[in-house]
Structures are given as C-alpha cells and as structure tokens.
mmCIF file of C-alpha atoms in Angstrom:
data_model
loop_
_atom_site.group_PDB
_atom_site.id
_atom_site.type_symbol
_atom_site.label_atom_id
_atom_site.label_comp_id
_atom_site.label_asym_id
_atom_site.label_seq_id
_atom_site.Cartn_x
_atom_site.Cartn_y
_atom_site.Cartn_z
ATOM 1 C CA UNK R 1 127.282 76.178 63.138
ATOM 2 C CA UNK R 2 130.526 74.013 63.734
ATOM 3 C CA UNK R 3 132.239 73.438 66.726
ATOM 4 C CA UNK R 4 135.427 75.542 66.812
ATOM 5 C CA UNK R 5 138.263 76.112 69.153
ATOM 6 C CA UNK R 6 137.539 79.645 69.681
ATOM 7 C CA UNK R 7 134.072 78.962 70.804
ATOM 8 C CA UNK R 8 136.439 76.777 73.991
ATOM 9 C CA UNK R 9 138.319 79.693 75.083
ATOM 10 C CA UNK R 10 136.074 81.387 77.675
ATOM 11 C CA UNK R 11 135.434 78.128 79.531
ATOM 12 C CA UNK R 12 138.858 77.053 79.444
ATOM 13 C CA UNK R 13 139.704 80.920 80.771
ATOM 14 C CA UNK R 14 136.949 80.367 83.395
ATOM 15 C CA UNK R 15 138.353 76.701 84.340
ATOM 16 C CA UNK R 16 142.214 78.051 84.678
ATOM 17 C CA UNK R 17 140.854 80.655 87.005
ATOM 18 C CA UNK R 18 139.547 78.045 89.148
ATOM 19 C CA UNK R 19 142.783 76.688 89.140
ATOM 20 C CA UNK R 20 144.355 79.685 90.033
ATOM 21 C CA UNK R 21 142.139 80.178 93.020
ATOM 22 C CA UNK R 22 142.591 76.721 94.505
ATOM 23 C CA UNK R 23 146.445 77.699 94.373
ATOM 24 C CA UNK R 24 145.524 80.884 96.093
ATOM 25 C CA UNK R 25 143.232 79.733 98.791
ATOM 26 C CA UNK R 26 143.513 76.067 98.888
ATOM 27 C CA UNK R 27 147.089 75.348 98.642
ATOM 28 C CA UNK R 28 148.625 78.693 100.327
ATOM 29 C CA UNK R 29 146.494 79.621 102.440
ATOM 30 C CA UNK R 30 144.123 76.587 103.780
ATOM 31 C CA UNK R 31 143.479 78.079 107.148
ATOM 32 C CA UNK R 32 141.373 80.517 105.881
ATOM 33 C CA UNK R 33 139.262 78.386 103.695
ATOM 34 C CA UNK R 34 138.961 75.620 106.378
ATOM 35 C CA UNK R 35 137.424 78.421 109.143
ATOM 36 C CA UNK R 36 134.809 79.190 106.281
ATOM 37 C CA UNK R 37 134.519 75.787 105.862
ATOM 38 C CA UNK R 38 134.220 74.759 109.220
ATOM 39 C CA UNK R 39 132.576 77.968 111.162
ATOM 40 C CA UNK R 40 130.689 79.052 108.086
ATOM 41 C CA UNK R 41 130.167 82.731 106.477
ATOM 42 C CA UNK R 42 130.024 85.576 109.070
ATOM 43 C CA UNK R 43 130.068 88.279 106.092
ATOM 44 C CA UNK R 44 129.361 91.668 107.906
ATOM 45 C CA UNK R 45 128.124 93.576 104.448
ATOM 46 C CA UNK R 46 125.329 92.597 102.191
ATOM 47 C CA UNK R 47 126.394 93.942 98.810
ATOM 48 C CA UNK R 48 123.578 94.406 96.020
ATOM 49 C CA UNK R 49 125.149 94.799 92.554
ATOM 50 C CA UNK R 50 124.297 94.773 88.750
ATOM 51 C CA UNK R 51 124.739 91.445 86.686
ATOM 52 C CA UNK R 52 126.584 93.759 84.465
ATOM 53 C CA UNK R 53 129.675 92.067 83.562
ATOM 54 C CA UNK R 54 132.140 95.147 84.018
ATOM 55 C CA UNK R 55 130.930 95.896 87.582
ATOM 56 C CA UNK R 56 131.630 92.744 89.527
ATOM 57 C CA UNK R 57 131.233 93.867 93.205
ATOM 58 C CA UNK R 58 133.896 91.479 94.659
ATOM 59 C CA UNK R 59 136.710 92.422 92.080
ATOM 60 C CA UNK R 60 135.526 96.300 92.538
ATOM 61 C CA UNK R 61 136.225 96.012 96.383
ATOM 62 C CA UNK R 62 138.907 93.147 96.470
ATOM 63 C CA UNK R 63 137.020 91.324 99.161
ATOM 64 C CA UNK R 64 138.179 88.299 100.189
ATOM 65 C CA UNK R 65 136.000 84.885 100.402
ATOM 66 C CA UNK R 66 133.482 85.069 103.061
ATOM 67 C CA UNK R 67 133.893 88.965 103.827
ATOM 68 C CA UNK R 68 131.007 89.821 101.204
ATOM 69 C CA UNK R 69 127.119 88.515 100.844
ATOM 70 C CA UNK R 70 126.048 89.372 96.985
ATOM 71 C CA UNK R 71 122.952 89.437 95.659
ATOM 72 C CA UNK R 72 122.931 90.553 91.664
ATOM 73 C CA UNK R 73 119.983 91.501 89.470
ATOM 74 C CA UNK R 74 119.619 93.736 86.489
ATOM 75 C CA UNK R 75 120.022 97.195 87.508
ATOM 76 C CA UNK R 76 121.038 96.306 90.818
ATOM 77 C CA UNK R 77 117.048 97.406 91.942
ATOM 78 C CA UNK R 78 115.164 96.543 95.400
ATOM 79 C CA UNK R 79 111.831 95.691 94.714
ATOM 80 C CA UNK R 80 109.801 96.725 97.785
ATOM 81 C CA UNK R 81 108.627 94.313 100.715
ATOM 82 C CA UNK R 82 105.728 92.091 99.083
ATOM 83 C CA UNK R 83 105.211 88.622 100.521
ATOM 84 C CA UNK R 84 102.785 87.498 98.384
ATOM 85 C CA UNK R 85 104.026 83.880 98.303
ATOM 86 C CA UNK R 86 105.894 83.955 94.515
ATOM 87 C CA UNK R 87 109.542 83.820 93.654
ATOM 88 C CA UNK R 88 111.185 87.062 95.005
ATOM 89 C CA UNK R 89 115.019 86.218 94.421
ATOM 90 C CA UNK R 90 116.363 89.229 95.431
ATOM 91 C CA UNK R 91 113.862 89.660 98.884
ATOM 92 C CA UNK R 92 114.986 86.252 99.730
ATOM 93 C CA UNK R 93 118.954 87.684 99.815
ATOM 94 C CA UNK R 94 118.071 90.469 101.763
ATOM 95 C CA UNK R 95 115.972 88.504 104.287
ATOM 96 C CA UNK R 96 118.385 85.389 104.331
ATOM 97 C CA UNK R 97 121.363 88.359 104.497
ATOM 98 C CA UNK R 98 119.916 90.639 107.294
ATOM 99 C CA UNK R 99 117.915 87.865 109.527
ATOM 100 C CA UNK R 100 119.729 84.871 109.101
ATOM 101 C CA UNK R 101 123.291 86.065 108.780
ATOM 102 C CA UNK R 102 123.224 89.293 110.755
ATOM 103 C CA UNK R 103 124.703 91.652 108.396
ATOM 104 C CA UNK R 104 125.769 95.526 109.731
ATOM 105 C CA UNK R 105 125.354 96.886 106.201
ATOM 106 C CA UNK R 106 123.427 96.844 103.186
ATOM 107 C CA UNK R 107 125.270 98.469 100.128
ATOM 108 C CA UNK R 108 122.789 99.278 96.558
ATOM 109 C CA UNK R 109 125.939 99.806 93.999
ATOM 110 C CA UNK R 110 124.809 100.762 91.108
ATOM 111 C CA UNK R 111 126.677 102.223 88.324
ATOM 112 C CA UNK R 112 127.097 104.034 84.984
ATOM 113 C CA UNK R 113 125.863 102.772 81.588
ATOM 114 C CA UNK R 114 123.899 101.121 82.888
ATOM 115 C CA UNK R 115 121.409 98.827 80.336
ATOM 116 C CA UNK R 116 118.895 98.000 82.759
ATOM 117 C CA UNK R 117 118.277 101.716 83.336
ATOM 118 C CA UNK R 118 118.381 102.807 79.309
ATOM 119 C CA UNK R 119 115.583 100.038 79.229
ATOM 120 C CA UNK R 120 113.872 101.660 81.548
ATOM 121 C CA UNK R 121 113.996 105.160 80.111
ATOM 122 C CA UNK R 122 112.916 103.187 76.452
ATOM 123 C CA UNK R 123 109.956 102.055 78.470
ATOM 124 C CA UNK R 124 108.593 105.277 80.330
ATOM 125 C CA UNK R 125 109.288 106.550 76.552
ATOM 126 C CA UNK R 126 106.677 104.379 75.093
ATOM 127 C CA UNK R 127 108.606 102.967 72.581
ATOM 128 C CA UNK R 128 107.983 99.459 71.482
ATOM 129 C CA UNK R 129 109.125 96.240 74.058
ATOM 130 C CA UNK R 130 109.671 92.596 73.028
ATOM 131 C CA UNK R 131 110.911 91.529 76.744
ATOM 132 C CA UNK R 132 109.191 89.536 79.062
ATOM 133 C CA UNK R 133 111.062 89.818 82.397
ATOM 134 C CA UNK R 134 113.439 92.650 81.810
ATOM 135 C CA UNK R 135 110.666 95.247 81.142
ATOM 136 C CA UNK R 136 108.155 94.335 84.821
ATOM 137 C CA UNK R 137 111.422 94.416 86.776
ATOM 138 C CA UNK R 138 113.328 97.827 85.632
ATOM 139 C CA UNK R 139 109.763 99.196 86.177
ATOM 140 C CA UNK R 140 110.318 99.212 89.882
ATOM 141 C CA UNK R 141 112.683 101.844 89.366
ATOM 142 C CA UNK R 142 109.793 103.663 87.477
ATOM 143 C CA UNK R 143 109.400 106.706 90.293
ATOM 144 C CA UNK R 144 113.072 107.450 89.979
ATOM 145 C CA UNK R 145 111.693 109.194 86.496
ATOM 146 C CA UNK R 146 109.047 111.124 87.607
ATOM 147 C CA UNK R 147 110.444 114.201 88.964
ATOM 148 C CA UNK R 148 112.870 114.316 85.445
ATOM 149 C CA UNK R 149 109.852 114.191 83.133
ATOM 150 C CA UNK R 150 106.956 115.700 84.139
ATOM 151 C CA UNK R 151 103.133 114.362 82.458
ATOM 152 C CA UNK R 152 102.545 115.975 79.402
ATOM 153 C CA UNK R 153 99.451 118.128 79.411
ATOM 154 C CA UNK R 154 99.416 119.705 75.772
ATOM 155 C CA UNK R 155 101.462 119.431 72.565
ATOM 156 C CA UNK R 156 103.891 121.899 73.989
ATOM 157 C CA UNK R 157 104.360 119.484 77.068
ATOM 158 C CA UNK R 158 104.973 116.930 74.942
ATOM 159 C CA UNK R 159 107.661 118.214 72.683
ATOM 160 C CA UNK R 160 109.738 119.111 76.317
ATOM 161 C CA UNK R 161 109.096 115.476 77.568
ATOM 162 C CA UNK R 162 110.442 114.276 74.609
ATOM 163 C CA UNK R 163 113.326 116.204 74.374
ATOM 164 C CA UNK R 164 113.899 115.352 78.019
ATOM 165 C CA UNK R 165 113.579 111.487 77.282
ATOM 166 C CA UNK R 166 116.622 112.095 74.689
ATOM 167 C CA UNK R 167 118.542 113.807 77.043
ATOM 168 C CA UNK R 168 118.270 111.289 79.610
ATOM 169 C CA UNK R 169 118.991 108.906 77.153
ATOM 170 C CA UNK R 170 122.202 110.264 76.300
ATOM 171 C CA UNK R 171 123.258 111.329 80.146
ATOM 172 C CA UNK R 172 121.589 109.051 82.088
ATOM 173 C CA UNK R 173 123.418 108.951 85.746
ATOM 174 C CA UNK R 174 121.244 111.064 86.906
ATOM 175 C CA UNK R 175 118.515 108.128 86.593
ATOM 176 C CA UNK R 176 121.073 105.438 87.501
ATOM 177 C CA UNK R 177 121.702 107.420 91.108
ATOM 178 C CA UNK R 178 117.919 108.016 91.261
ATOM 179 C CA UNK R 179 117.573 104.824 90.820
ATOM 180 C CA UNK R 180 119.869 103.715 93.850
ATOM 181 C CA UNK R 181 118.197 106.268 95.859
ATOM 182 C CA UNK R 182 114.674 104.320 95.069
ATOM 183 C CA UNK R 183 116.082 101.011 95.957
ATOM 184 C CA UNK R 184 117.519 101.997 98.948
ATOM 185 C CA UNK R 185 114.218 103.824 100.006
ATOM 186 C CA UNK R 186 112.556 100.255 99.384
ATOM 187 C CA UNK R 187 114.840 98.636 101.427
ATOM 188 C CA UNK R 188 113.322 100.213 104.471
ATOM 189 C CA UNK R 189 109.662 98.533 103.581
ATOM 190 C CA UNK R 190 111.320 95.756 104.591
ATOM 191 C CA UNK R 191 110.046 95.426 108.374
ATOM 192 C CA UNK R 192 112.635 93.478 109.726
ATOM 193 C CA UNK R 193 115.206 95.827 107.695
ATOM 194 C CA UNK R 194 113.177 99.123 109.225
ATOM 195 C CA UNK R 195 113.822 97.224 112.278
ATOM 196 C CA UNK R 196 117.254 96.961 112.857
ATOM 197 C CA UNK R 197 118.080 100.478 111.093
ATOM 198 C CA UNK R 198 115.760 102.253 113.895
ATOM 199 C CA UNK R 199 117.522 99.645 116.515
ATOM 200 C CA UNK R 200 120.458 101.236 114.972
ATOM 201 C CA UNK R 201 122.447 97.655 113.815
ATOM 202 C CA UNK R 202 121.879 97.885 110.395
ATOM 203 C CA UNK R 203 123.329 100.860 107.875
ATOM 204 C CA UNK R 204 121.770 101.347 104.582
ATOM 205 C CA UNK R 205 124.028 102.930 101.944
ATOM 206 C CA UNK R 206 123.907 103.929 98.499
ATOM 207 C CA UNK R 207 126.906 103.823 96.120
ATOM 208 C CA UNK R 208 127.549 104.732 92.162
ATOM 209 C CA UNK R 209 130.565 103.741 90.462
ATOM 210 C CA UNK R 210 131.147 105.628 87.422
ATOM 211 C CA UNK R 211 132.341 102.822 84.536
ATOM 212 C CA UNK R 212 134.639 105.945 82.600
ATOM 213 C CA UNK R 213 136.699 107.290 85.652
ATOM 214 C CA UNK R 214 136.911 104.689 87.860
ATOM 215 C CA UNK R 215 135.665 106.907 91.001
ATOM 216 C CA UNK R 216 132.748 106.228 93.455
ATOM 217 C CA UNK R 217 129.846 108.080 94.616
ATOM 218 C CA UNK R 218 128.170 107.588 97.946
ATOM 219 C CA UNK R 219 125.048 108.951 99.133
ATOM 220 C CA UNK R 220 125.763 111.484 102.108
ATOM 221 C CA UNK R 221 123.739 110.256 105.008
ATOM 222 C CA UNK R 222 122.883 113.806 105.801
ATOM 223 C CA UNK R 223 122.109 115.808 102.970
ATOM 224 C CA UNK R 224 120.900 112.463 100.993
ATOM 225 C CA UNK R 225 122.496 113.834 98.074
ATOM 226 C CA UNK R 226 125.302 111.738 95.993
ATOM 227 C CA UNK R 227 129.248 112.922 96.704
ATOM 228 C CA UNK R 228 131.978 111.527 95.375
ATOM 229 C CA UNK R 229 133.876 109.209 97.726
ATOM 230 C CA UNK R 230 137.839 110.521 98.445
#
C-alpha cells in the first residue's frame, strides 16, 4: 500500500502535542519540571489502568507530571505474587512503586467495555482462541467468573450457563468490577504490599469508571461492595 498523507496525521498530532507540552511545562512553568528533574519523582499514588485508549488514567484525573506512578496492562489485572524469575512487567511496577518509591496508595481502575474482560468471558465460554498472550493473562481474572456461572452438571445446567455467558456478554460490569475486586485481592499476596497495608502506610483501592456516563465507582472499604463516587 502507498504512502499517503493521511497515514502522517496521528504522528504529526502526537509530535504537536509534544510541542504543546514543552510550552506548558518547559517554557511557563520550568520550576516545576527542574524539581522533577533535579529531586526526582516522589509520586504518592500508584495508579494501575487499562491500555485501553479511552481510559487514560492521567487525563481521567488531570494529574500533573510526577504526581502519578502508572503501570498499564490489558484489563488493568494484578497477577498474584509469583517470583519465579520470568518477566512479570506489571509485579515489577508494583514492587519498584511500593518499595522503591514509597507510594501511600495503590489504585486498580478498571472500567466499562472493557475488551480484555469480553475476552475473558469468550474464553471461560469455550469458544475458539487464536491469541497467544492476551488469552494466559485475562485468565488471571478467571475466579471473578465463578460465582456468575456456576459448573454445569446436566443438560439443564448447561442451557442456564449458557444463557448466563450471553448475558454477561451483553452486561458485563458486573465482571469488569469483579474483576477489580480480584486484582486488588492479589495485590495483598504481595508480602511487602501485605506489609505496609497491616503497618497501615499503604491503602489499596478499587475504582470503575463507567465509559457511557462519565461517573466513578469506588469500592467501599467497609462493606467491600462498589458505590458510586459523589
């Protein structure tokens, strides 16, 4: 296929951002950028988002350069504590995040329509998978499933699991919270996370951001359940 101008205009959109925030940081306001520079990144929050490209956690929040420590993965999932001496991207954040850099919280944002968690719900379905990375790593968010479909143990079982994969399928926040719920649970296998939330340093938290509305749900530290934030 040709070369064509149209093919240009996302990297020269990308490259006049860049622009834009040298203006903004550099040029106006060059204290700020020289502390970073100079005292390094103090962020106090370690955010852990989607790679979805509508959920982008520093445009969501506003934060400013330095304020936020991101770590982004499909489905925004915590795989639990498992130093087995392979590549663990996300484990590395989270150690690098809470040991190194001292964080006070952890945030798990997840969010709605979420494609990361319909793969998952085509998986658990059975239905036929060409991936080879996506499918192993939504599968740590496998549990968040079981207590929505039940094993099937008879052909009557089976026709309610599969209507209850199609519902899911078409309404599936209730998976994409579950899901946050899992990943923050795995967050505490984590020793040096378990740690410093029993020291009491450290706050785990568990957010949803619905993609239609606009609004945010938290979980509630004391009934565990997902409320929408005011």
């Amino acid at each position: 296929m040709p070369h064509t101008r149209d093919q240009d205009v996302p990297i020269r959109q990308l490259l006049a951002g860049m622009k834009g925030f040298r203006a903004r940081y550099y040029e106006r306001r060059p204290d700020s950028m020289r502390q970073l520079v100079e005292q390094g990144q103090k962020p106090k929050i370690l955010m852990i988002g989607c790679s979805d490209s509508r959920v982008d956690p520093a445009l969501l929040t506003e934060a400013e350069p330095g304020e936020m420590f991101v770590v982004r993965n499909v489905a925004n999932l915590v795989p639990p504590y498992q130093p087995d001496g392979s590549y663990h991207g996300t484990s590395a954040a989270i150690e690098y995040a809470v040991r190194v850099l001292q964080v006070s919280h952890v945030i798990v944002l997840g969010h709605a329509l979420c494609g990361g968690i319909q793969g998952l719900i085509r998986l658990r379905k059975g239905e036929p998978d060409q991936n080879d990375f996506v499918s192993p790593w939504v599968s740590i968010a496998s549990a968040a499933l079981d207590p929505y479909i039940p094993p099937a143990q008879g052909d009557t079982d089976e026709e309610r699991r599969k209507a209850e994969f199609e519902r899911l399928q078409q309404k599936p926040d209730v998976i994409e919270r579950a899901a946050v719920r899992t990943s923050v649970d795995n967050l505490m296998t984590f020793p040096f996370v378990r740690e410093r939330v029993e020291a009491g340093t450290l706050e785990l938290h568990g957010w949803w951001f619905d993609l239609d509305s606009g609004d945010l749900w938290a979980i509630n530290s004391q009934t565990k359940m997902f409320e929408p934030v005011d």
